[in-house]
Coordinates of C-alpha atoms and ligand atoms in Angstrom, one line a residue:
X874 CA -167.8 125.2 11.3
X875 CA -164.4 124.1 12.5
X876 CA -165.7 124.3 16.2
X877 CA -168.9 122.1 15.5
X878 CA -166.4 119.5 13.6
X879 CA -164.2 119.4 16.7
X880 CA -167.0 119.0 18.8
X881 CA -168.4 116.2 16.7
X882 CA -164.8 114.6 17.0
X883 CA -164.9 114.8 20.9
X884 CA -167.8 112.9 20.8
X885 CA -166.9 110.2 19.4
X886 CA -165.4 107.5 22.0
X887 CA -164.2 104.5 20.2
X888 CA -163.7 102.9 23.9
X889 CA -167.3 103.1 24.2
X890 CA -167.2 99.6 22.2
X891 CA -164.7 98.1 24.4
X892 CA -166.0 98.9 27.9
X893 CA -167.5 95.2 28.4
X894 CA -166.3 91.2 27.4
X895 CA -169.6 91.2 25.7
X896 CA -169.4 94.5 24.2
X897 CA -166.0 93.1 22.9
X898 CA -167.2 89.9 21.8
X899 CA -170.2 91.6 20.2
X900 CA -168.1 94.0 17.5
X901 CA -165.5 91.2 17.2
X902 CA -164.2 91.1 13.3
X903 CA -162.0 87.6 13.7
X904 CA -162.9 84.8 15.4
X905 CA -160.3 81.7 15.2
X906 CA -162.2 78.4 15.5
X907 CA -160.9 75.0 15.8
X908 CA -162.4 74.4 12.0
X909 CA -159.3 76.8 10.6
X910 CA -156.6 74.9 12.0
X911 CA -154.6 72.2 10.3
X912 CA -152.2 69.9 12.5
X913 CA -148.6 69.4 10.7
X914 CA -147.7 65.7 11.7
X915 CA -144.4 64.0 11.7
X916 CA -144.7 60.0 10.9
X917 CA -141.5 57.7 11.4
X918 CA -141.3 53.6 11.1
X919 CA -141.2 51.6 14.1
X920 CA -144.0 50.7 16.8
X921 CA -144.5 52.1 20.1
X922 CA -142.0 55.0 19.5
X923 CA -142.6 59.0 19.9
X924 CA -139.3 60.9 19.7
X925 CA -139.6 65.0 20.7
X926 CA -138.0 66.8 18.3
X927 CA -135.3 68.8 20.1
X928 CA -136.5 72.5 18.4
X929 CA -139.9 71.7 18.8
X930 CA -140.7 71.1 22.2
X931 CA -144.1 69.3 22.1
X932 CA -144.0 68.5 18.8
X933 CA -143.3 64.4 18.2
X934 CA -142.7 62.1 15.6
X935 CA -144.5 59.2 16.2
X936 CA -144.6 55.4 15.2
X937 CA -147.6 54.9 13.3
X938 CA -149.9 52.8 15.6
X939 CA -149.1 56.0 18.2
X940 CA -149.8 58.4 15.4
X941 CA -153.1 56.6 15.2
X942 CA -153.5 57.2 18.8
X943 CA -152.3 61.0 18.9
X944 CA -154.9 61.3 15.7
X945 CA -157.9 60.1 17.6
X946 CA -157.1 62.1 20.4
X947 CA -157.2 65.5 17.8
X948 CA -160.3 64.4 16.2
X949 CA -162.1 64.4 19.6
X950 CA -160.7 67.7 20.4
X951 CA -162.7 68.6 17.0
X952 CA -159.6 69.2 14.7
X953 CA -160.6 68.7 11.0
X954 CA -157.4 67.7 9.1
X955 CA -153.8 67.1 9.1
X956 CA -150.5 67.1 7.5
X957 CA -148.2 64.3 7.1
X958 CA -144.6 64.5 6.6
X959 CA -142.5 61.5 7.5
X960 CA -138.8 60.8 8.7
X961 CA -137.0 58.5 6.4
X962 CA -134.0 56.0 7.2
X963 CA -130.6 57.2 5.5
X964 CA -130.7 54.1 3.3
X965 CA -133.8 54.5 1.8
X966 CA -132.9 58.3 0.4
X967 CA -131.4 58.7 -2.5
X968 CA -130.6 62.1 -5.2
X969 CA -134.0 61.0 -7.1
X970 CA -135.9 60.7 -4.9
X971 CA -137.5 56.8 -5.9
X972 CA -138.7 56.1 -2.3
X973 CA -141.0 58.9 -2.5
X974 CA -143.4 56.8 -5.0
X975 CA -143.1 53.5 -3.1
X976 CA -146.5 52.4 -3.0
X977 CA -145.4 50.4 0.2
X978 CA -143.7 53.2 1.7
X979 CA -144.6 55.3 5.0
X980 CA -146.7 57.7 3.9
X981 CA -149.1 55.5 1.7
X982 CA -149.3 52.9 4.8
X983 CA -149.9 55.9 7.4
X984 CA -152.6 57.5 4.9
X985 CA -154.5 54.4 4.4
X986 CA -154.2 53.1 7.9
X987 CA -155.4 57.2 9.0
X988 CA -158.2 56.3 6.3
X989 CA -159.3 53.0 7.7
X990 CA -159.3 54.3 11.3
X991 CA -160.8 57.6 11.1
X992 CA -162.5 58.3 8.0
X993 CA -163.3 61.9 7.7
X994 CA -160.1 62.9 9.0
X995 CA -158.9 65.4 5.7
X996 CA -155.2 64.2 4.9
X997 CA -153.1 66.3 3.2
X998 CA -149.6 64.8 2.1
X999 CA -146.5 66.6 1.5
X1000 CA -145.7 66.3 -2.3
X1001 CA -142.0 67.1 -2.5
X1002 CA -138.6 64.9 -3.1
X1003 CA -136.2 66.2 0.2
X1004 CA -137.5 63.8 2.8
X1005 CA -136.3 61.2 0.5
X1006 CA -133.2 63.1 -0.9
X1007 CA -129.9 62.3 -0.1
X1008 CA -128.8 66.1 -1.2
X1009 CA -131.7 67.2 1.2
X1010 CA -133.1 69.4 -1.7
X1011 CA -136.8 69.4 -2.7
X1012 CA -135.9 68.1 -6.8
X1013 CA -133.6 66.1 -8.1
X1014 CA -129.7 67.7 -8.0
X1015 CA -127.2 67.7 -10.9
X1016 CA -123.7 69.4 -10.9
X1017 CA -125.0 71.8 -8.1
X1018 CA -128.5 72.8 -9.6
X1019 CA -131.9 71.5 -8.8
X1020 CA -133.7 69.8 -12.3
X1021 CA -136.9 71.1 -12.7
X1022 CA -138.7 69.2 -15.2
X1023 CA -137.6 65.6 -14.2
X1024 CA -138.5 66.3 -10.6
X1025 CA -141.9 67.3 -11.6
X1026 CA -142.0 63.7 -13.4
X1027 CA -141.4 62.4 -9.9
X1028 CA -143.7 64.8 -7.7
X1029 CA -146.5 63.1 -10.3
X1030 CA -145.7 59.8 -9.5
X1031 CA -145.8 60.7 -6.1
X1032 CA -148.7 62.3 -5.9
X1033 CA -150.7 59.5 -7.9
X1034 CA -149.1 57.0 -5.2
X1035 CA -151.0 59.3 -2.4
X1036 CA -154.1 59.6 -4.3
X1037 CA -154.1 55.7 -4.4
X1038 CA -153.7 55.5 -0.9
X1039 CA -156.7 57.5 -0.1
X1040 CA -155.2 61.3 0.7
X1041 CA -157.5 63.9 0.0
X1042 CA -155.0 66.4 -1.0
X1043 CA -151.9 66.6 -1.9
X1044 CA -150.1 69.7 -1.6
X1045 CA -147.0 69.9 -3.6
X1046 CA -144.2 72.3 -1.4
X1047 CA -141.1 71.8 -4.3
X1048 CA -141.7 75.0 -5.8
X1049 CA -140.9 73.4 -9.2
X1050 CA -142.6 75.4 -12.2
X1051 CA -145.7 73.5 -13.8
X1052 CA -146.3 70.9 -11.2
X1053 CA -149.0 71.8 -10.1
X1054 CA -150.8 71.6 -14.0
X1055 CA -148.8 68.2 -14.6
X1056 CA -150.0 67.0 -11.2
X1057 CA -153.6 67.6 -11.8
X1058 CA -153.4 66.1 -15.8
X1059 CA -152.2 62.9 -13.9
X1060 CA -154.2 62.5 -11.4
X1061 CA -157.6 63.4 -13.6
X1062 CA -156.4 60.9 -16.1
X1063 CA -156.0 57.9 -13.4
X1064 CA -159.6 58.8 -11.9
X1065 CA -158.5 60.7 -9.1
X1066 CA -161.1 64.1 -10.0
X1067 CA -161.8 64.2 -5.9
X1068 CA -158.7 63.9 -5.1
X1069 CA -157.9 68.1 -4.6
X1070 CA -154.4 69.9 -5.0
X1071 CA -153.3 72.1 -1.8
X1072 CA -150.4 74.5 -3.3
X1073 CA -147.7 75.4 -1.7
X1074 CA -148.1 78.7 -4.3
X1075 CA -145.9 81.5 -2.4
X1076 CA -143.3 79.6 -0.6
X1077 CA -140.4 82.0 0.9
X1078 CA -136.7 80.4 0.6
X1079 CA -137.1 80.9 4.7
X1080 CA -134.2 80.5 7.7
X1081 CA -137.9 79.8 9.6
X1082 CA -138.2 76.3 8.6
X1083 CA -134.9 75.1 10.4
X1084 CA -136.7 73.5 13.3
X1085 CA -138.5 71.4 10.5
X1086 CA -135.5 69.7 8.7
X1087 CA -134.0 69.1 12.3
X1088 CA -137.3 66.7 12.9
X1089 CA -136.9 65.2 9.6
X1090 CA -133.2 64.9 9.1
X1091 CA -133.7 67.2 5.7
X1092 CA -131.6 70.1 5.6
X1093 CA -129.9 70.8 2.1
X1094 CA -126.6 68.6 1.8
X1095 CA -125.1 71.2 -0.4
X1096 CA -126.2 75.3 -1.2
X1097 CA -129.5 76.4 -0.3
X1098 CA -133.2 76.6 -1.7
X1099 CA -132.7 80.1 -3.4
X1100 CA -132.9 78.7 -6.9
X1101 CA -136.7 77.6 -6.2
X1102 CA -138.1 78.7 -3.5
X1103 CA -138.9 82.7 -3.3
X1104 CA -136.7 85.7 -2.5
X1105 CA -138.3 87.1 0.7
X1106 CA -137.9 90.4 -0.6
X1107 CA -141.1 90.0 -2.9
X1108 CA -144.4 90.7 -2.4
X1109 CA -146.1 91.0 -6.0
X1110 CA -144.0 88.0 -7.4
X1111 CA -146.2 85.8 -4.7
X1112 CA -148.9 86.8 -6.8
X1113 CA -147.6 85.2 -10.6
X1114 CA -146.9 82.5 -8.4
X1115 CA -150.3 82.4 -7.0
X1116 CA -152.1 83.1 -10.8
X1117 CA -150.0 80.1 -12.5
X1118 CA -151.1 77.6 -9.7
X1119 CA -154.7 78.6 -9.8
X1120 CA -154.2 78.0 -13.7
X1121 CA -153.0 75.0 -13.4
X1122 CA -156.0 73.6 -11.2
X1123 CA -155.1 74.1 -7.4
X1124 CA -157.9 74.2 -5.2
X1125 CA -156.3 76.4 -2.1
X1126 CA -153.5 78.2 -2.2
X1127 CA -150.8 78.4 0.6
X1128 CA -148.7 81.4 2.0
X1129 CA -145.6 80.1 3.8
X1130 CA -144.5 81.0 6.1
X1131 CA -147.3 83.1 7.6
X1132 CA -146.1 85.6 10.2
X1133 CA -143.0 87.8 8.5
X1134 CA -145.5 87.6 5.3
X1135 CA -148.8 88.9 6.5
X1136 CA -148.7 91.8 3.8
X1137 CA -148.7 88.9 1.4
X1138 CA -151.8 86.7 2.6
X1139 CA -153.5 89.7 3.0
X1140 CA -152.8 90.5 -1.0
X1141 CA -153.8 87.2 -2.3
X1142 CA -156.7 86.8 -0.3
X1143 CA -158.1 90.3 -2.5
X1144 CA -156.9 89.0 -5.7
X1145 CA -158.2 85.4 -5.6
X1146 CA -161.8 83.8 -4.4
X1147 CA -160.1 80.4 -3.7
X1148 CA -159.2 79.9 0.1
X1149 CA -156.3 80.9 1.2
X1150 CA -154.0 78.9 3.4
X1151 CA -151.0 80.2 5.9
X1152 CA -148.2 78.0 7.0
X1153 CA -147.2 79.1 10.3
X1154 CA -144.2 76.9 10.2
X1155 CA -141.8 75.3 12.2
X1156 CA -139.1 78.3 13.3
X1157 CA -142.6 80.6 14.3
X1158 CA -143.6 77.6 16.4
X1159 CA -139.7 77.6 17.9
X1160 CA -139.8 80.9 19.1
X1161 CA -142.8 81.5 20.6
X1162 CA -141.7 77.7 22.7
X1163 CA -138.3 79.3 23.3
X1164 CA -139.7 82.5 24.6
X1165 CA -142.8 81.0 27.2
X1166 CA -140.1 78.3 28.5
X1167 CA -138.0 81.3 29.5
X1168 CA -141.3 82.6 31.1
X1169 CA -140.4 86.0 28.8
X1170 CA -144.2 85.6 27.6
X1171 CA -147.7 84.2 27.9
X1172 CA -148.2 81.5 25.4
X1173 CA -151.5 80.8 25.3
X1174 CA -152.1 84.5 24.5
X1175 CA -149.4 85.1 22.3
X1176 CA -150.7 82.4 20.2
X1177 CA -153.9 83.0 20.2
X1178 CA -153.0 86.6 18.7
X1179 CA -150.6 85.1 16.3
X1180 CA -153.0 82.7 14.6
X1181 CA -156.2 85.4 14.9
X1182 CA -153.7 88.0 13.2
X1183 CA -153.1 85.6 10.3
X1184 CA -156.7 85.0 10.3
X1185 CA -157.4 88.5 10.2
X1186 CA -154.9 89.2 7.3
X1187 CA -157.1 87.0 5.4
X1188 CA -155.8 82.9 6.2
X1189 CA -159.0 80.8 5.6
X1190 CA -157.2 78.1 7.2
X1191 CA -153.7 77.7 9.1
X1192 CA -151.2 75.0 9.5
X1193 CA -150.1 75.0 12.1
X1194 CA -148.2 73.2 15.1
X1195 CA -149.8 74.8 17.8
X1196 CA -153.8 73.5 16.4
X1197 CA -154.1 70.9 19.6
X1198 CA -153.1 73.3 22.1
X1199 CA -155.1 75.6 20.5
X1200 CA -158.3 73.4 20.0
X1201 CA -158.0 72.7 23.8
X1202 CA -157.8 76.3 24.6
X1203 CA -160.5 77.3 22.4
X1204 CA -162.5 74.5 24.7
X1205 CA -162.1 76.3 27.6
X1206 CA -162.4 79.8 26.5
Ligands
PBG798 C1 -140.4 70.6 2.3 C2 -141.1 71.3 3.3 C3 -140.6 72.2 4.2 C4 -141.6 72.6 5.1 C5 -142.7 72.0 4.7 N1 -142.5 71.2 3.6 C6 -139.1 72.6 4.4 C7 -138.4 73.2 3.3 O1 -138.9 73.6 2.3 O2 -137.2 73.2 3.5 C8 -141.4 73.6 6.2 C9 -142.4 73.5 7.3 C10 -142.0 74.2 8.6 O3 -140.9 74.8 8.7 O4 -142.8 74.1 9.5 N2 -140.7 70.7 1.0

């Protein structure tokens, strides 16, 4: 008996699947397509202008009208939707917030001029204060804490300002408790049903987003996000985190960031039948730049795996910086 079951196991040759491309392609389990990517875009005032950011090589913020441009160029290349955060002057910021629910301000210009020049573009805007804050934080500060309930107040306001403009979803990345719920009661109430919520649900208190509040001049004045966002050191708190904001009426819920939490998408995406999202954010893109400058790696490859690995953990869709470089690729493959 033991002989015949050892026999059995020698003849089983796993590589018998992998011998050929095709054979490969065939049994494939994950396939990354340009429809799962969302492009992260950074939007400052001015015309004519695109600025690198420095910890982001190949990453811009650009002007509008060259956003416009840059945005045209992604649609062609078959990319879906995008992300908009924008850089805002010093003068404008302030500890509440107010230039966040400007109707006039950046983002509702650069939604509705996005809107007007290529319609089915999805845009999904950032709802959170620390672009605008003086403090840097994501709420509104008092005596060293973050305020939770008037900062939701705001994020509303906000949100109904990017509904008006024509976003299609606004995805609130404070990590204040019950925004999500106040968010959708406003913007039901004003008319906005379509209008869908993208929830930053499981959103680390992460050293990987540096590179991010480098390109929009947002890092934390005082302290640190520890207070709201999560303690990386919890998996099953992502998922109370997750079951409130499904609650409360999000549509798609977001892991962030993606690649040190894999164990994480992969456990929402088996408790939860909305899509899933996965932020690989701004310090993930860093590193992988860092490392193919030195010539220590292949990119192409090692992003490729990256994004199918997220993919494969169970990401029905990933932010991501790399989504033109990886339409192209995809293009050629
Ligand atoms: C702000 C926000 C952050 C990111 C997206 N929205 C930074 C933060 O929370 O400090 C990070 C994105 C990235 O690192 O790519 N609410």
């Amino acid at each position: 008996m033991a002989e015949s079951a050892s026999i059995e196991v020698a003849a089983c040759r796993p590589r018998r699947l992998r011998r050929t491309t095709a054979l490969r392609r065939m049994v494939r389990e994950t396939v990354l397509t340009v429809n799962d990517l969302i492009y992260p875009m950074f939007v400052m005032e001015g015309t004519e202008k695109r600025v690198e950011v420095p910890s982001m090589p190949g990453c811009w913020r650009y002007s509008l009208d060259l956003l416009l441009t840059e945005i045209k160029a992604i649609h062609r290349l078959g990319i879906g939707a995008i992300a908009l955060f924008p850089l805002i002057a010093d003068n404008k910021k302030d500890n509440a917030g107010t230039e966040s629910y400007n109707p006039a301000g950046l983002v509702p210009r650069a939604v509705r001029a996005i809107k007007e020049t290529i319609p089915d573009m999805i845009v999904i805007t950032d709802v959170a204060l620390d672009p605008y804050s003086s403090e840097g934080h994501d709420g509104i500060a008092k005596d060293g804490k973050i305020l939770n309930d008037e900062t939701v107040a705001v994020l509303v306001k906000q949100a109904l300002v990017h509904a008006e403009a024509g976003a299609d979803f606004v995805a609130p990345s404070d990590m204040m408790d019950g925004r999500v719920g106040a968010i959708r009661r406003a913007l039901d109430a004003e008319g906005w049903i379509h209008v869908g919520i993208l929830a930053y649900s499981a959103k680390y208190a992460s050293a990987y987003y540096g590179p991010f509040r480098d390109a929009l001049d947002s890092a934390p004045k005082f302290g640190d996000k520890k207070t709201y966002q999560m303690d990386p050191a919890n998996g099953r708190e992502a998922f109370k985190e997750v079951e409130l904001d499904i609650l409360e009426g999000a549509d798609i819920v977001m892991v962030k960031p993606a690649l040190a939490y894999l164990d994480v998408i992969c456990r929402i995406k088996q408790r939860t039948n909305l899509p899933v999202a996965a932020y690989n954010v701004s310090g993930e893109y860093a590193m992988v730049k860092a490392a193919a400058q030195q010539g220590w790696i292949d990119e192409q490859t090692v992003v490729l795996e990256t994004l199918t690995s997220m993919k494969r953990a169970g990401a029905d869709m990933i932010l991501t910086y790399f989504a033109k470089e990886v339409a192209l690729a995809l293009q050629s493959a």
